[in-house]
PDB file of C-alpha atoms and ligand atoms in Angstrom:
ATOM      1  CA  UNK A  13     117.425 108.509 107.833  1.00  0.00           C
ATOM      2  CA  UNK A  14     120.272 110.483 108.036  1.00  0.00           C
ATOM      3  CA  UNK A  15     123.158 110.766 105.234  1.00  0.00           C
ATOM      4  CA  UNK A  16     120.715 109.531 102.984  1.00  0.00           C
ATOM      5  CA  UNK A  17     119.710 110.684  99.917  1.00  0.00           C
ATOM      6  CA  UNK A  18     116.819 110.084  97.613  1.00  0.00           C
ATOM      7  CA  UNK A  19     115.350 110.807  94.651  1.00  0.00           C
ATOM      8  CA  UNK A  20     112.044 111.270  93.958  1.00  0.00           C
ATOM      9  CA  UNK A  21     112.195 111.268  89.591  1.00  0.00           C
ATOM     10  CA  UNK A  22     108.893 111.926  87.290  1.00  0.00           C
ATOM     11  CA  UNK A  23     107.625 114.177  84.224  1.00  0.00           C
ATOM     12  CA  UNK A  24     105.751 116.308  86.372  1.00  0.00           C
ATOM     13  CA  UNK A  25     103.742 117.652  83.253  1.00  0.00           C
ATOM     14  CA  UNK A  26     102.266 119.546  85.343  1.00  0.00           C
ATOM     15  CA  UNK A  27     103.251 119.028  89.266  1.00  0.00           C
ATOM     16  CA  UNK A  28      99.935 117.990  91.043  1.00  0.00           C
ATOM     17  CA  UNK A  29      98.617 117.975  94.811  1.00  0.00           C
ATOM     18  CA  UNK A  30      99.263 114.073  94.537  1.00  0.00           C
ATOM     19  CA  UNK A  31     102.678 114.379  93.800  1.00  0.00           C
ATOM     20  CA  UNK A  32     103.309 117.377  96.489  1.00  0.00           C
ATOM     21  CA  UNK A  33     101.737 115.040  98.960  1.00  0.00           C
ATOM     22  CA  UNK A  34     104.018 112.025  98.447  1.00  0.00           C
ATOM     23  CA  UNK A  35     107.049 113.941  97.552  1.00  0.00           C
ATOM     24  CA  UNK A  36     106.261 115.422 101.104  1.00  0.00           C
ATOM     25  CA  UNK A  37     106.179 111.793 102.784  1.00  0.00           C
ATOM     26  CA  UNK A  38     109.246 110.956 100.656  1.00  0.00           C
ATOM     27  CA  UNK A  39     111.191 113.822 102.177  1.00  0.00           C
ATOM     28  CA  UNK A  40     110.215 113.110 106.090  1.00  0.00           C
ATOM     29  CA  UNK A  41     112.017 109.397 105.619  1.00  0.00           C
ATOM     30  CA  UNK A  42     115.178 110.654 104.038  1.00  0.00           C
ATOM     31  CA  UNK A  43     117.872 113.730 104.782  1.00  0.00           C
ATOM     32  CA  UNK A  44     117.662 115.233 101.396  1.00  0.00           C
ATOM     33  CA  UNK A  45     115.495 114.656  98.510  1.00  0.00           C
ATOM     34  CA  UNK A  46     115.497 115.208  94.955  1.00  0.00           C
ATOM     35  CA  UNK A  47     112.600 115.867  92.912  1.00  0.00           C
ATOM     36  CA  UNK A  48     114.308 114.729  89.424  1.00  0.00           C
ATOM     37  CA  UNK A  49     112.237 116.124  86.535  1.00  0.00           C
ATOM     38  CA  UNK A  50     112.971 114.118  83.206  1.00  0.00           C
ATOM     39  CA  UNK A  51     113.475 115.378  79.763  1.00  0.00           C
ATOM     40  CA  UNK A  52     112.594 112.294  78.019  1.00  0.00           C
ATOM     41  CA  UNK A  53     113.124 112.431  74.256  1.00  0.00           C
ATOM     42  CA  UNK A  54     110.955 109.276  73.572  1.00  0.00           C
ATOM     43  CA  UNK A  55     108.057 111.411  75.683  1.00  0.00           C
ATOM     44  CA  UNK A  56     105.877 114.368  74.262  1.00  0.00           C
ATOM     45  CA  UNK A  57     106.010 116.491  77.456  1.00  0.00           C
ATOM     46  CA  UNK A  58     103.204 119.226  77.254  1.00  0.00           C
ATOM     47  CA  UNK A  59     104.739 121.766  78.856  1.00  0.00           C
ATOM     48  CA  UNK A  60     109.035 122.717  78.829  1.00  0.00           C
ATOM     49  CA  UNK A  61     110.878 121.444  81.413  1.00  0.00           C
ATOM     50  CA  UNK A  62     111.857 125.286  82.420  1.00  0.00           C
ATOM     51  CA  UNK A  63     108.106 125.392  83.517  1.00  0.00           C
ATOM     52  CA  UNK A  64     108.212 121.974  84.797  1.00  0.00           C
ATOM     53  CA  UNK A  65     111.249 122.956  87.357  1.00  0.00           C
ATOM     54  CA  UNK A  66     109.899 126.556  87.564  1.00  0.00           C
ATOM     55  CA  UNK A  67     106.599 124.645  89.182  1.00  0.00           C
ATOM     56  CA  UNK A  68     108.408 122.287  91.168  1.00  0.00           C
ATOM     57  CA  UNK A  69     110.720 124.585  92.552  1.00  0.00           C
ATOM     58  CA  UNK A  70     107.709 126.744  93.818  1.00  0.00           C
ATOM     59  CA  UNK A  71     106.016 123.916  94.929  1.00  0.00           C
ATOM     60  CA  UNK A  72     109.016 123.356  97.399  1.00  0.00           C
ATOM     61  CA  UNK A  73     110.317 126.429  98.143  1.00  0.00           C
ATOM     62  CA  UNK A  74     109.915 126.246 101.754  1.00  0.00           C
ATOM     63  CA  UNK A  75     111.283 122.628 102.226  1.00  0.00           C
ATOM     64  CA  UNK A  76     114.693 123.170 102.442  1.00  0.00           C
ATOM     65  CA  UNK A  77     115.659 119.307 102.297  1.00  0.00           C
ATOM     66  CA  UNK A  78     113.802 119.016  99.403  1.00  0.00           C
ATOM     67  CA  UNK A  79     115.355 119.927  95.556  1.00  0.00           C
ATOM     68  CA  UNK A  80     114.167 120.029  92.420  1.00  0.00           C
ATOM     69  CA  UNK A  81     116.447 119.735  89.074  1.00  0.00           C
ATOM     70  CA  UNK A  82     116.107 118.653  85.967  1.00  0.00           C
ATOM     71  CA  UNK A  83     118.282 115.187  84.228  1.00  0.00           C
ATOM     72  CA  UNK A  84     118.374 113.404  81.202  1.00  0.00           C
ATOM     73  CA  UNK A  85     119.107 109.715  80.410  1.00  0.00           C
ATOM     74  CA  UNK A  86     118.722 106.538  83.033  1.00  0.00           C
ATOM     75  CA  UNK A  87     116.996 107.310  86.207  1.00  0.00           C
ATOM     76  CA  UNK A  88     119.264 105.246  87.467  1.00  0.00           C
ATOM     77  CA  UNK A  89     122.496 107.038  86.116  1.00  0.00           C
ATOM     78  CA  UNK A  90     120.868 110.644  87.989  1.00  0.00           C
ATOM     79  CA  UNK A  91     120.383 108.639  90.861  1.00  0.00           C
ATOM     80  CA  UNK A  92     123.784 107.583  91.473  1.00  0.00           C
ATOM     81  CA  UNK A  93     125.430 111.062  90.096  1.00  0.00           C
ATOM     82  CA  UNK A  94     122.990 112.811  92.921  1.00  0.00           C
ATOM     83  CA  UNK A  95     124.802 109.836  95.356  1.00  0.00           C
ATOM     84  CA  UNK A  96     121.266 108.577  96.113  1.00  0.00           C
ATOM     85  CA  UNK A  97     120.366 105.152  97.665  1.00  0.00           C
ATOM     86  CA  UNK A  98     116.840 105.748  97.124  1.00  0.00           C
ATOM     87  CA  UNK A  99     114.353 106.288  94.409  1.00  0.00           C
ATOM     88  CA  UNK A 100     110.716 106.884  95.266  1.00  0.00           C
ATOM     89  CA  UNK A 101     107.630 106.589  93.446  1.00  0.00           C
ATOM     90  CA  UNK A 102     103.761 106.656  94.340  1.00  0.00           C
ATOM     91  CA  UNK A 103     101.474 104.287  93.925  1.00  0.00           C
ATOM     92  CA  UNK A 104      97.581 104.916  93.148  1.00  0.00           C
ATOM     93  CA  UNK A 105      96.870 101.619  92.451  1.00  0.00           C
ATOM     94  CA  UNK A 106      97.437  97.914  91.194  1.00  0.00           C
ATOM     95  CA  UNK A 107      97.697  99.476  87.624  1.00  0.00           C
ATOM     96  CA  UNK A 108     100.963 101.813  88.900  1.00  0.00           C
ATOM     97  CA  UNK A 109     102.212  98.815  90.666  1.00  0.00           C
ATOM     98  CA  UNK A 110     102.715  96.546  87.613  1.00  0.00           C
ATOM     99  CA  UNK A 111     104.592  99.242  85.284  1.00  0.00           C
ATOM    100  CA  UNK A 112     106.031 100.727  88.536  1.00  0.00           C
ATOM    101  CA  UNK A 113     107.270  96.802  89.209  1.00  0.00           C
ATOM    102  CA  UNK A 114     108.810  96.496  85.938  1.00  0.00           C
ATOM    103  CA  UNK A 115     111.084  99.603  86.174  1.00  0.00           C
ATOM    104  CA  UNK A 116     112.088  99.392  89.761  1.00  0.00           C
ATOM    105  CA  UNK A 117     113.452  95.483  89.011  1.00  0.00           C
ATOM    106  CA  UNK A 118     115.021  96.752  86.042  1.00  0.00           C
ATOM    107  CA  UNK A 119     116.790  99.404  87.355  1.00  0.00           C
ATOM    108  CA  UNK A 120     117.769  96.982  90.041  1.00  0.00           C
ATOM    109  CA  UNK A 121     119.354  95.089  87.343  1.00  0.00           C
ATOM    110  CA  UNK A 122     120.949  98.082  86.689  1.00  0.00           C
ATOM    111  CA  UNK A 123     122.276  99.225  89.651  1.00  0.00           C
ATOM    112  CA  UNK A 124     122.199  96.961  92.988  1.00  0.00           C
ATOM    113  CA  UNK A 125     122.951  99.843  95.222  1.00  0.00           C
ATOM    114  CA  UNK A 126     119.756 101.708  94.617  1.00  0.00           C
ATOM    115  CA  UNK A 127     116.713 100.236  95.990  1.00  0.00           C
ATOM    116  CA  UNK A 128     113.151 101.811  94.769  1.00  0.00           C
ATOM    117  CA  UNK A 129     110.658 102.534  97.662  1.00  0.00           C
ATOM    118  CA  UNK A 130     106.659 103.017  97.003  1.00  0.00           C
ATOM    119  CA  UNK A 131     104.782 105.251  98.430  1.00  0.00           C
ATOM    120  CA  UNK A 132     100.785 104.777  98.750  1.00  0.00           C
ATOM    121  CA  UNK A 133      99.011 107.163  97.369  1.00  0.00           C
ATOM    122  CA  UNK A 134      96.699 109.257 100.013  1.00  0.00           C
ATOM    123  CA  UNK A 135      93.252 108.058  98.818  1.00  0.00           C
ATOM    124  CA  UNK A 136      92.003 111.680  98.374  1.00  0.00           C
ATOM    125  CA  UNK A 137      94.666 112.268  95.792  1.00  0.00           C
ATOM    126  CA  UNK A 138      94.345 108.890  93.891  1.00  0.00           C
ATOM    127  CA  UNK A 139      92.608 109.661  90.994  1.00  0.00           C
ATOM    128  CA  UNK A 140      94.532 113.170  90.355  1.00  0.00           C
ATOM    129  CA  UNK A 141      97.151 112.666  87.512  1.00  0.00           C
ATOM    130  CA  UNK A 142      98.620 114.923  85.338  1.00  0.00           C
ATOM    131  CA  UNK A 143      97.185 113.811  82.455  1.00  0.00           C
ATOM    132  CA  UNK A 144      93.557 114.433  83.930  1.00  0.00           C
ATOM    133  CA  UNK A 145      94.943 118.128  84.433  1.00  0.00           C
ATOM    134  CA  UNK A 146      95.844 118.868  81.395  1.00  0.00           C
ATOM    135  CA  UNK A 147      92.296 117.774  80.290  1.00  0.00           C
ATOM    136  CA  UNK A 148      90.801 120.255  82.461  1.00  0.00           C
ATOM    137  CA  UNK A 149      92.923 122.612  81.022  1.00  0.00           C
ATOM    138  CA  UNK A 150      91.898 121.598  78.004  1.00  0.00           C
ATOM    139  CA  UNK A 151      88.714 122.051  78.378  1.00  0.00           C
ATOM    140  CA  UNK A 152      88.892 125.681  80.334  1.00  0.00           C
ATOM    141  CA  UNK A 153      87.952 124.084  83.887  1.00  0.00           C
ATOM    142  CA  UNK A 154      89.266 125.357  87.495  1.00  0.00           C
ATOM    143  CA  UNK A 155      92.611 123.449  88.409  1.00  0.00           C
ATOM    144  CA  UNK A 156      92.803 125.337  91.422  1.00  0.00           C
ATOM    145  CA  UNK A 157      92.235 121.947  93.281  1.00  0.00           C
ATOM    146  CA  UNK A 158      94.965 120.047  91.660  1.00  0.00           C
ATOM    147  CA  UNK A 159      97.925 121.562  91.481  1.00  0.00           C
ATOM    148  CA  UNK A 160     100.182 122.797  94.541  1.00  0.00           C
ATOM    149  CA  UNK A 161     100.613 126.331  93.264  1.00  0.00           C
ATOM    150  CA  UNK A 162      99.302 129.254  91.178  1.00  0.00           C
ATOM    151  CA  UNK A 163     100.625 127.858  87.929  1.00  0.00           C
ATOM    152  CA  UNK A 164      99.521 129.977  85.953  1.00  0.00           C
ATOM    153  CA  UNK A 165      98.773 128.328  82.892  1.00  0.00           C
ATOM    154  CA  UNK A 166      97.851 129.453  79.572  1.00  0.00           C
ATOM    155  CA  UNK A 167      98.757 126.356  77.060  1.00  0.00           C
ATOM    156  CA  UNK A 168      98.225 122.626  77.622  1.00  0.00           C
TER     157      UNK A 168
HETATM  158  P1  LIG B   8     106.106 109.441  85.024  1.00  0.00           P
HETATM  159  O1  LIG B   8     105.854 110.005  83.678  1.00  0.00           O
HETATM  160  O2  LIG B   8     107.554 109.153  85.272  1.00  0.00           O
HETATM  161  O3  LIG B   8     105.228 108.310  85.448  1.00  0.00           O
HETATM  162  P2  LIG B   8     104.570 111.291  86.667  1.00  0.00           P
HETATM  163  O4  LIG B   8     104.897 112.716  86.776  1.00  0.00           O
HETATM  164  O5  LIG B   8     103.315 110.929  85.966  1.00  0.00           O
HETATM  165  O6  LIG B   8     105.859 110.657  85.999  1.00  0.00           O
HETATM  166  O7  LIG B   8     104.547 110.618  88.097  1.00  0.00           O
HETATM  167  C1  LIG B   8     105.674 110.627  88.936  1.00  0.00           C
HETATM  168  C2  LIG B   8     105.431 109.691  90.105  1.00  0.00           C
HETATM  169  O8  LIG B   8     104.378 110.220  90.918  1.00  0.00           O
HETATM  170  C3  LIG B   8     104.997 108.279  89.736  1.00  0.00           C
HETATM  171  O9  LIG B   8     105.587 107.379  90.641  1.00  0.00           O
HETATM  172  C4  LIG B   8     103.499 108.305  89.921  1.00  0.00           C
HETATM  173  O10 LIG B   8     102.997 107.015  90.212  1.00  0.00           O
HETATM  174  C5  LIG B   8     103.378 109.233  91.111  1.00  0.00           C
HETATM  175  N1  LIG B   8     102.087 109.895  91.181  1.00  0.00           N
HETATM  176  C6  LIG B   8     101.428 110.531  90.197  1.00  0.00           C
HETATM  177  N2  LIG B   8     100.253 111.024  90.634  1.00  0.00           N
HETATM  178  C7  LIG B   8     100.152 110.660  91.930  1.00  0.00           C
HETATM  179  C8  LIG B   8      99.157 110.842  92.949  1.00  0.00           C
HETATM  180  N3  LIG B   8      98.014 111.461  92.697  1.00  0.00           N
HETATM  181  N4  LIG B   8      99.403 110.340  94.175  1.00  0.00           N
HETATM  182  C9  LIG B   8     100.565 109.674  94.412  1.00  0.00           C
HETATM  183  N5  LIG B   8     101.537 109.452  93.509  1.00  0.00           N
HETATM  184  C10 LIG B   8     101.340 109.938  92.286  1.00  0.00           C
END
């Protein structure tokens, strides 16, 4: 859609092939899109949100209508500072939906003007979460096959 803006927001602790591939979907249906990466005080993030952006800016870096920054505070508040109509999230399944549902109506409550839009997961991506990543990291494994780029990491 043209002139429109979206934003795609999440911890991104660490960036994973399941986000790349949704954030790519996200970005075909919109002009520009905005990866927003949130520090969330209330969250224990594993790694900084320097690394976080560092990642996602990689990730993206030939996707020129795609842009990754950091925000703090309401989703909802970066949304409409970035002049965004949209915010996107991906769903893996019914579990996402429910705690996905409760946010997106909430923010709606919010802010009328910005409608959320979901985004099926592809199925060979739906079980790959962060969280299962920094396990493997954890644990010494090969992430090779879950995150987007050469991360390069030494620390869960
Ligand atoms: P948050 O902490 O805000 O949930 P995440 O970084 O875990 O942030 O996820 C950001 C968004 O990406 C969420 O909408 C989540 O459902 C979606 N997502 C996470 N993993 C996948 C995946 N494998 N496929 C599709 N969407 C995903």
């Amino acid at each position: 859609m043209k002139n429109k803006i979206g934003i795609f927001p999440g911890s991104f602790d660490p960036i994973t092939v399941g986000h790349k591939h949704v954030i790519l979907k996200a970005a075909e249906i919109v002009e520009t899109l905005i990866v927003g990466i949130g520090i969330n005080s209330n969250k224990k993030h594993h790694f900084t949100i320097e690394e976080r952006v560092k990642w996602g800016k990689k990730t993206f870096l030939n996707h020129p209508n795609i842009l990754v920054k950091k925000y703090e505070g309401l989703t909802v508040d970066f949304a409409r500072k970035e002049n965004a109509q949209f915010i996107f999230r991906g769903l893996r399944s019914s579990l996402d939906f429910e705690y996905e549902k409760q946010i997106a109506e909430s923010n709606n409550i919010i802010n009328k003007q910005i409608e959320t839009i979901f985004l099926l997961a592809n199925n060979k991506y739906a079980m790959i979460s962060s969280s299962i990543v920094r396990e493997i990291i954890k644990t010494g494994g090969n992430i090779d096959e879950f995150v987007p780029i050469d991360i390069n990491i030494s620390k869960p």
